[in-house]
Every structure is written in C-alpha cells, then in structure tokens.
mmCIF file of C-alpha atoms and ligand atoms in Angstrom:
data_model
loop_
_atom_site.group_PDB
_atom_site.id
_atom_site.type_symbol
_atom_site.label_atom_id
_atom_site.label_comp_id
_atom_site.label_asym_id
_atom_site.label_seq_id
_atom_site.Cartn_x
_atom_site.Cartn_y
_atom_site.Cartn_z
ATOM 1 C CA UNK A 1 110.147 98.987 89.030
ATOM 2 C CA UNK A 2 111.294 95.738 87.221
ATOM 3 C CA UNK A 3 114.800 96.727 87.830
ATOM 4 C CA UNK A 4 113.756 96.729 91.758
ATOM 5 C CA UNK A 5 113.227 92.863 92.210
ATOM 6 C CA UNK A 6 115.292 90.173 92.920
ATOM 7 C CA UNK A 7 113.547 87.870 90.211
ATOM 8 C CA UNK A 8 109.776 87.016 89.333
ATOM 9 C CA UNK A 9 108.009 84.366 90.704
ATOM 10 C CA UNK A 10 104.681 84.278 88.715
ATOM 11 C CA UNK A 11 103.955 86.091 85.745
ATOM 12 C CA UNK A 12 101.395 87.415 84.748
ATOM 13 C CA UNK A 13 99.474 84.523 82.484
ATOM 14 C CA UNK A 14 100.509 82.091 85.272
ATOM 15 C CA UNK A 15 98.744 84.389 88.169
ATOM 16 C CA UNK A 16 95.699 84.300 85.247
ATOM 17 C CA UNK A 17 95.641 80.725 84.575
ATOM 18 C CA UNK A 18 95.796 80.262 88.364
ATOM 19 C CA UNK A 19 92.549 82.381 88.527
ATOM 20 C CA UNK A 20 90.864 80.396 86.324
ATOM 21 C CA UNK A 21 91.163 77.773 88.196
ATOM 22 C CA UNK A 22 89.932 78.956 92.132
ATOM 23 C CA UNK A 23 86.891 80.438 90.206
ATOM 24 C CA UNK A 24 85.962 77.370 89.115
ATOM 25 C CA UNK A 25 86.321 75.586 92.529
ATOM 26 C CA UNK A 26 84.603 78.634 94.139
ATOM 27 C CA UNK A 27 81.840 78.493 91.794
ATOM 28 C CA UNK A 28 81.611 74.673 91.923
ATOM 29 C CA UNK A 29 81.280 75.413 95.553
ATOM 30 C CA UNK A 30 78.983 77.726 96.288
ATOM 31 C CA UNK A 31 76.784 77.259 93.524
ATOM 32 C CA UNK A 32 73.752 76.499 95.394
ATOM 33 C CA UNK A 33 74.336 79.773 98.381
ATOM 34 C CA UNK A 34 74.536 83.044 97.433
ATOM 35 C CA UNK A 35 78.050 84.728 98.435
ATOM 36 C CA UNK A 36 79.383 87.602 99.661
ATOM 37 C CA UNK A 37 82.867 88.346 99.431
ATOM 38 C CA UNK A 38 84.461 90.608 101.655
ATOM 39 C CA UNK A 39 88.020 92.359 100.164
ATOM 40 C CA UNK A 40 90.456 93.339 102.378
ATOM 41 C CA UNK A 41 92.166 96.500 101.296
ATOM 42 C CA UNK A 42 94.138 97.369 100.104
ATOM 43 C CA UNK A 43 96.274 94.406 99.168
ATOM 44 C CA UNK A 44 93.569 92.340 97.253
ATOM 45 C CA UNK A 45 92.379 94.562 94.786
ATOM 46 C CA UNK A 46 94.167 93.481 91.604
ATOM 47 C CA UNK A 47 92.731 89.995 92.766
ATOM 48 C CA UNK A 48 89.104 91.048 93.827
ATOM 49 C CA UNK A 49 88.957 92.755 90.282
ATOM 50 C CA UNK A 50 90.201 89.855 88.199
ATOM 51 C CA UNK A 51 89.255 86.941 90.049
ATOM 52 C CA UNK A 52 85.452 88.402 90.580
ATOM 53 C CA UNK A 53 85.292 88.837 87.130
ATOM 54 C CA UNK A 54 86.019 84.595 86.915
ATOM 55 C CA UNK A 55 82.992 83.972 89.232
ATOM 56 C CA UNK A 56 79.534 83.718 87.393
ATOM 57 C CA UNK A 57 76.880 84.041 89.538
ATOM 58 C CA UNK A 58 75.088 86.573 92.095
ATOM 59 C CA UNK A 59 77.369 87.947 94.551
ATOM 60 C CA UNK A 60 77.480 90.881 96.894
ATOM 61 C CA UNK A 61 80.758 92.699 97.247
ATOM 62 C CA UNK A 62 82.002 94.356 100.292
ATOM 63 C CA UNK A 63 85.597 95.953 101.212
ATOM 64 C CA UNK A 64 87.314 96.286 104.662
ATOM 65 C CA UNK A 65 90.241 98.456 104.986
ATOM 66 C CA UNK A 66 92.631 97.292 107.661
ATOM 67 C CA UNK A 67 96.558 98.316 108.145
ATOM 68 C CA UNK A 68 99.089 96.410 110.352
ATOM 69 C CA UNK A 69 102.492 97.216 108.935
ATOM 70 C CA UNK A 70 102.411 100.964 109.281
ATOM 71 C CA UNK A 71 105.340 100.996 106.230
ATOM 72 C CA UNK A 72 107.851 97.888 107.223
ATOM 73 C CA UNK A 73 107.940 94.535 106.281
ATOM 74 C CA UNK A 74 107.156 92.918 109.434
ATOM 75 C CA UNK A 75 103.630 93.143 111.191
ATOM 76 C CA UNK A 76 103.326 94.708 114.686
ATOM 77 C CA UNK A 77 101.044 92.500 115.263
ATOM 78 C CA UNK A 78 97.885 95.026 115.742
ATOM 79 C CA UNK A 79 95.376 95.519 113.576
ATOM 80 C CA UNK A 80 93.964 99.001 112.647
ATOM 81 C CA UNK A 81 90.214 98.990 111.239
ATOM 82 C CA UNK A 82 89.728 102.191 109.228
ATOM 83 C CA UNK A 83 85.735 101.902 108.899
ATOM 84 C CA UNK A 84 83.323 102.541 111.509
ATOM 85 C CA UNK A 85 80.765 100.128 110.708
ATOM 86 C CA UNK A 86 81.065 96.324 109.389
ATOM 87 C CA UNK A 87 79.568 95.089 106.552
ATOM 88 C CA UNK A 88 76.262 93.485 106.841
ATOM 89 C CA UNK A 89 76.733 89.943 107.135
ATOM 90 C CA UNK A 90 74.724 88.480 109.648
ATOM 91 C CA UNK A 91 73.143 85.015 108.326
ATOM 92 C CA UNK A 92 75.023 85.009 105.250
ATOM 93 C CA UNK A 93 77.937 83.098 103.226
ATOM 94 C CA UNK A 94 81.275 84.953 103.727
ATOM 95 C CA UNK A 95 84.114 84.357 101.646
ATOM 96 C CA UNK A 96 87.387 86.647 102.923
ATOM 97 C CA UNK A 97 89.671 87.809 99.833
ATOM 98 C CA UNK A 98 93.108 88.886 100.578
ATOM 99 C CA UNK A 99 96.527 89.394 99.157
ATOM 100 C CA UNK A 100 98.752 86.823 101.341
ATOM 101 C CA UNK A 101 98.684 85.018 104.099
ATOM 102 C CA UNK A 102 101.741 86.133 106.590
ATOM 103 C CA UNK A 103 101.856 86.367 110.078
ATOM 104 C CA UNK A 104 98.121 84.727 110.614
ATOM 105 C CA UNK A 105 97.500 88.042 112.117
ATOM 106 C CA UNK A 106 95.563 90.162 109.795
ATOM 107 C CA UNK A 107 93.240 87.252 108.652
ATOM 108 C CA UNK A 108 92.707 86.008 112.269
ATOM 109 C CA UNK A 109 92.106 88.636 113.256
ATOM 110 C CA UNK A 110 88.987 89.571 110.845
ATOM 111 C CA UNK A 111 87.928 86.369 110.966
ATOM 112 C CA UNK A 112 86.618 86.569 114.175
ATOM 113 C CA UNK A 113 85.381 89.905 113.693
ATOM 114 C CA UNK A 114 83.062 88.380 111.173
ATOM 115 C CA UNK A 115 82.369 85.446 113.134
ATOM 116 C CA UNK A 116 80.766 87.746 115.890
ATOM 117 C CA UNK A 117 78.299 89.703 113.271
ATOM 118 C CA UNK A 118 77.041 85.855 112.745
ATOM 119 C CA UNK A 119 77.267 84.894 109.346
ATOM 120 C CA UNK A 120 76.297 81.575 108.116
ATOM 121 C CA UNK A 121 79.759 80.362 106.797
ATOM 122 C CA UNK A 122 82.972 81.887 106.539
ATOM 123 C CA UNK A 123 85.744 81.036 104.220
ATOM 124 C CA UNK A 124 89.048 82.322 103.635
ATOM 125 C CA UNK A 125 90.643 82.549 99.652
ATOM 126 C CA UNK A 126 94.083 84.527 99.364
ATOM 127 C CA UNK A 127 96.663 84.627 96.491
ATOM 128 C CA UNK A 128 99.276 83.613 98.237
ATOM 129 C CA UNK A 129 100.723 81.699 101.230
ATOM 130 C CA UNK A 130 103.697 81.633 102.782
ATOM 131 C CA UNK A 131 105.175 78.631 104.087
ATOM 132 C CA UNK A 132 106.553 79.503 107.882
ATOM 133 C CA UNK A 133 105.257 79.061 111.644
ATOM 134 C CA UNK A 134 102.356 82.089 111.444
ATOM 135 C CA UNK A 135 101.552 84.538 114.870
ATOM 136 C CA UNK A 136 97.658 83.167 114.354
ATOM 137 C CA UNK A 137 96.600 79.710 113.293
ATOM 138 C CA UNK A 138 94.898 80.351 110.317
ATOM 139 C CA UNK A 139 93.647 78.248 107.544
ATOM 140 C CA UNK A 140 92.249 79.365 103.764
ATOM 141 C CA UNK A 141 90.819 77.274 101.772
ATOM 142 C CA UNK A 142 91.345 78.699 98.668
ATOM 143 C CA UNK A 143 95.085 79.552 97.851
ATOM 144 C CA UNK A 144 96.366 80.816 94.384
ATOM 145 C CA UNK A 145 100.192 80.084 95.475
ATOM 146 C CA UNK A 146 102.396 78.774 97.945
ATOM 147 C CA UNK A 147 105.621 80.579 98.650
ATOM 148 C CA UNK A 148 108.860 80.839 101.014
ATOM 149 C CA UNK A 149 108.923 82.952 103.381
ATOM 150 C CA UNK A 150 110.229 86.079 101.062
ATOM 151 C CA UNK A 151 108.763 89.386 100.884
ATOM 152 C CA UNK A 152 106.982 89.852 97.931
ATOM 153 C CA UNK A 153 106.083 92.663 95.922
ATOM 154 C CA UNK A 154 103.271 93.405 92.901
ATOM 155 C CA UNK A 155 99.805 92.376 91.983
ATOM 156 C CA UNK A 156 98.325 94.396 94.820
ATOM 157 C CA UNK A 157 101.213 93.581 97.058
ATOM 158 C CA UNK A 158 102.992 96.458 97.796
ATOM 159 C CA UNK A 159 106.265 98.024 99.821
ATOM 160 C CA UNK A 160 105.630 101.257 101.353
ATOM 161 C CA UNK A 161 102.589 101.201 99.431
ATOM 162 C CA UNK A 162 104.912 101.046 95.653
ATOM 163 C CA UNK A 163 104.622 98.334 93.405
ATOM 164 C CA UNK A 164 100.914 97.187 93.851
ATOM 165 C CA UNK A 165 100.683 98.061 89.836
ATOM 166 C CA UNK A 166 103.223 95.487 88.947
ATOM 167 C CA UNK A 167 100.989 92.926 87.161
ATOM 168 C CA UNK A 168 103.375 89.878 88.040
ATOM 169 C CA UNK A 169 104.521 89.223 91.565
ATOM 170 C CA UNK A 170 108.483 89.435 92.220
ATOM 171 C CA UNK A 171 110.995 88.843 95.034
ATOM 172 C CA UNK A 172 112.040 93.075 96.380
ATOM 173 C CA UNK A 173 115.285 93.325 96.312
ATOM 174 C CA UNK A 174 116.686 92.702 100.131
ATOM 175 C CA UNK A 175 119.151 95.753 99.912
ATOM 176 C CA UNK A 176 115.931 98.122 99.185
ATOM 177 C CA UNK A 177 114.264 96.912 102.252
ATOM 178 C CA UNK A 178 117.435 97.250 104.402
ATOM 179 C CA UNK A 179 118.052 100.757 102.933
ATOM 180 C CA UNK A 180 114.900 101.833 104.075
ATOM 181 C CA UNK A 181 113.954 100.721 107.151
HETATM 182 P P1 IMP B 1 99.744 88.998 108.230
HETATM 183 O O1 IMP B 1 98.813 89.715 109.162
HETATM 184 O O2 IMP B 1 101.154 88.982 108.757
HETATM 185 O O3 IMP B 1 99.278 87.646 107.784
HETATM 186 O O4 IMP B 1 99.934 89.927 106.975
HETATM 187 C C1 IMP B 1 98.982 90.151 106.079
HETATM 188 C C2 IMP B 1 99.258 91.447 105.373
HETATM 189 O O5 IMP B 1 100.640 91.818 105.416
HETATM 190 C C3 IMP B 1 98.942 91.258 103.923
HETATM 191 O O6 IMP B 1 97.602 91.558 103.666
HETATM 192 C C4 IMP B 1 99.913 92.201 103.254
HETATM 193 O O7 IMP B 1 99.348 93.487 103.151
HETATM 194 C C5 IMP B 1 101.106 92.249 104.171
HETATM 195 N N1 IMP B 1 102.197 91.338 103.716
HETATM 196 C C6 IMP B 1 102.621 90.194 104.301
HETATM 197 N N2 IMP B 1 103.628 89.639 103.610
HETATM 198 C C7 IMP B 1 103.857 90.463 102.554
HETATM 199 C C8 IMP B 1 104.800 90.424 101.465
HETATM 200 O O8 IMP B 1 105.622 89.523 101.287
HETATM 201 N N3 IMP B 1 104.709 91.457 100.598
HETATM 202 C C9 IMP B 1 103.825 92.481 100.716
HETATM 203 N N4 IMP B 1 102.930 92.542 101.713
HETATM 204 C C10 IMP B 1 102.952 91.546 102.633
HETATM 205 MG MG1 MG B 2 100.541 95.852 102.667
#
C-alpha cells in the first residue's frame, strides 16, 4: 500500500501526539457537560477509537453512516443517510467526529440534521482540513491538521474504500486516481 502514495504527510506518532493534544482541549472543555459524540462512518473510525480513548470522562457514543462519493474523489454533492432513525440527541451536548473536512458538504449537511433533533450544543472536531473555497460554509472547532487541497489516503481515509488501515496518512498517487476513474 506504501508503495501506492505519493509521500506521507503525518506519521503515525505525529497523528498520536496530535491526539493528545485535542483530548486535552476537549476535555478542558467540556468538563463540566456531559458529551455525546456522534462518528460519522465510516471515515472516522481509526480517530473515534484512538482519540475516545484520550478523553476521560462520561460520554455517550453514537455512529451515523453517511456516503457522498459513491467511489470517486470528488463529492456529488448529495448526501446518502444509511440509518433510519437519528440518534437521540435532543437537549444534549453534540460533538461531530469526522475524518476531513472537504467540500463543506457532508458536515453541513449533518449539522443541520442535528440541529433540528434540538440538541443543546453542537460542535464539530475532524482530523483534518483542507485549505480551499468549500461547497458549504462550515466551521470545526477542533482540527487535528491542516492540509492542501490533495487527496489523501489512510487513517480511516480511504480510496474506493482501500487504505483506511494505513496507520499514517499519505498523498495517493495522482496516476492511481486517474487510472481509475
Ligand atoms: P465533504 O462533504 O466534501 O466535506 O467530504 C467529506 C467526506 O469526503 C469525508 O468524510 C471523506 O470520506 C471524503 N473525503 C474528502 N476528501 C478526502 C480525501 O482527501 N481523502 C479521502 N476521503 C476524502
Ligand atoms: Mg470516504
């Protein structure tokens, strides 16, 4: 899989160290409100495993399962729910956990599907950001890493659903996407 990126961008003890430090200012910040973190699968589950693991104190844990790219590496811009029924969050402190923050759409997008079950706060935490003009205004306010506007493989990112069991994140090759889509 290595030999299928263009180069690494953060290794694994840098992604860790990284960790350390959003649990800290997560925990710092909701240390007086009980949270409940909603994961957004399937891209954040390396990071909902290890960075939960960070966080000590009561949480509950729920998982959404949404799709947009249906295999590419561009969004269409329409977002597919695969659950019938939302979480229960009415009245309660959300905090959204996904892999990276593209388009806007995917995050936007459940945002204000949580904001309509009426929670009491809702905040955003993703790995990674990338820096470009996004689809959806959207704002997180916890973020692991900033990055160019590359797509990104490993750590729970994936390409046509490969490489989420990288534990580093790297750069895919550009002649592997073009070859197959
Ligand atoms: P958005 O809706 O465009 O913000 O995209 C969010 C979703 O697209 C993420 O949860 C990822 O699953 C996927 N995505 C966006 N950029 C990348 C990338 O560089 N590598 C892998 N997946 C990506
Ligand atoms: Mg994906």
């Amino acid at each position: 899989m290595e030999a299928d990126l263009d180069r690494i961008l953060f290794d694994e003890s840098t992604i860790h160290r990284r960790l350390d430090e959003l649990a800290v200012q997560i925990a710092n910040d909701y240390r007086d409100r009980e949270l409940t973190v909603i994961a957004i699968l399937n891209g954040s589950v390396i990071l909902m495993a290890d960075l939960l693991r960070r966080l000590p104190m009561p949480l509950k844990l729920d998982c959404l399962s949404v799709a947009s790219y249906h295999g590419g590496t561009k969004t269409t811009g329409e977002l597919v729910f695969r659950q019938l029924w939302m979480p229960d969050i009415a009245g309660r402190h959300v905090l959204l956990l996904d892999d990276i923050l593209d388009s806007g759409v995917t995050l936007a997008t459940i945002r204000e599907k949580i904001e309509s079950i009426g929670p009491q706060s809702v905040r955003i935490c993703v790995l990674l950001e990338k820096k470009k003009t996004r689809l959806r205004q959207v704002d997180a306010e916890y973020v692991g890493f900033e990055i160019g506007d590359e797509f990104v493989v490993g750590y729970g990112l994936d390409y046509m659903e490969r490489y989420r069991n990288l534990p580093f994140i790297g750069v895919l090759r550009n002649d592997l996407i073009a070859a197959t889509t």
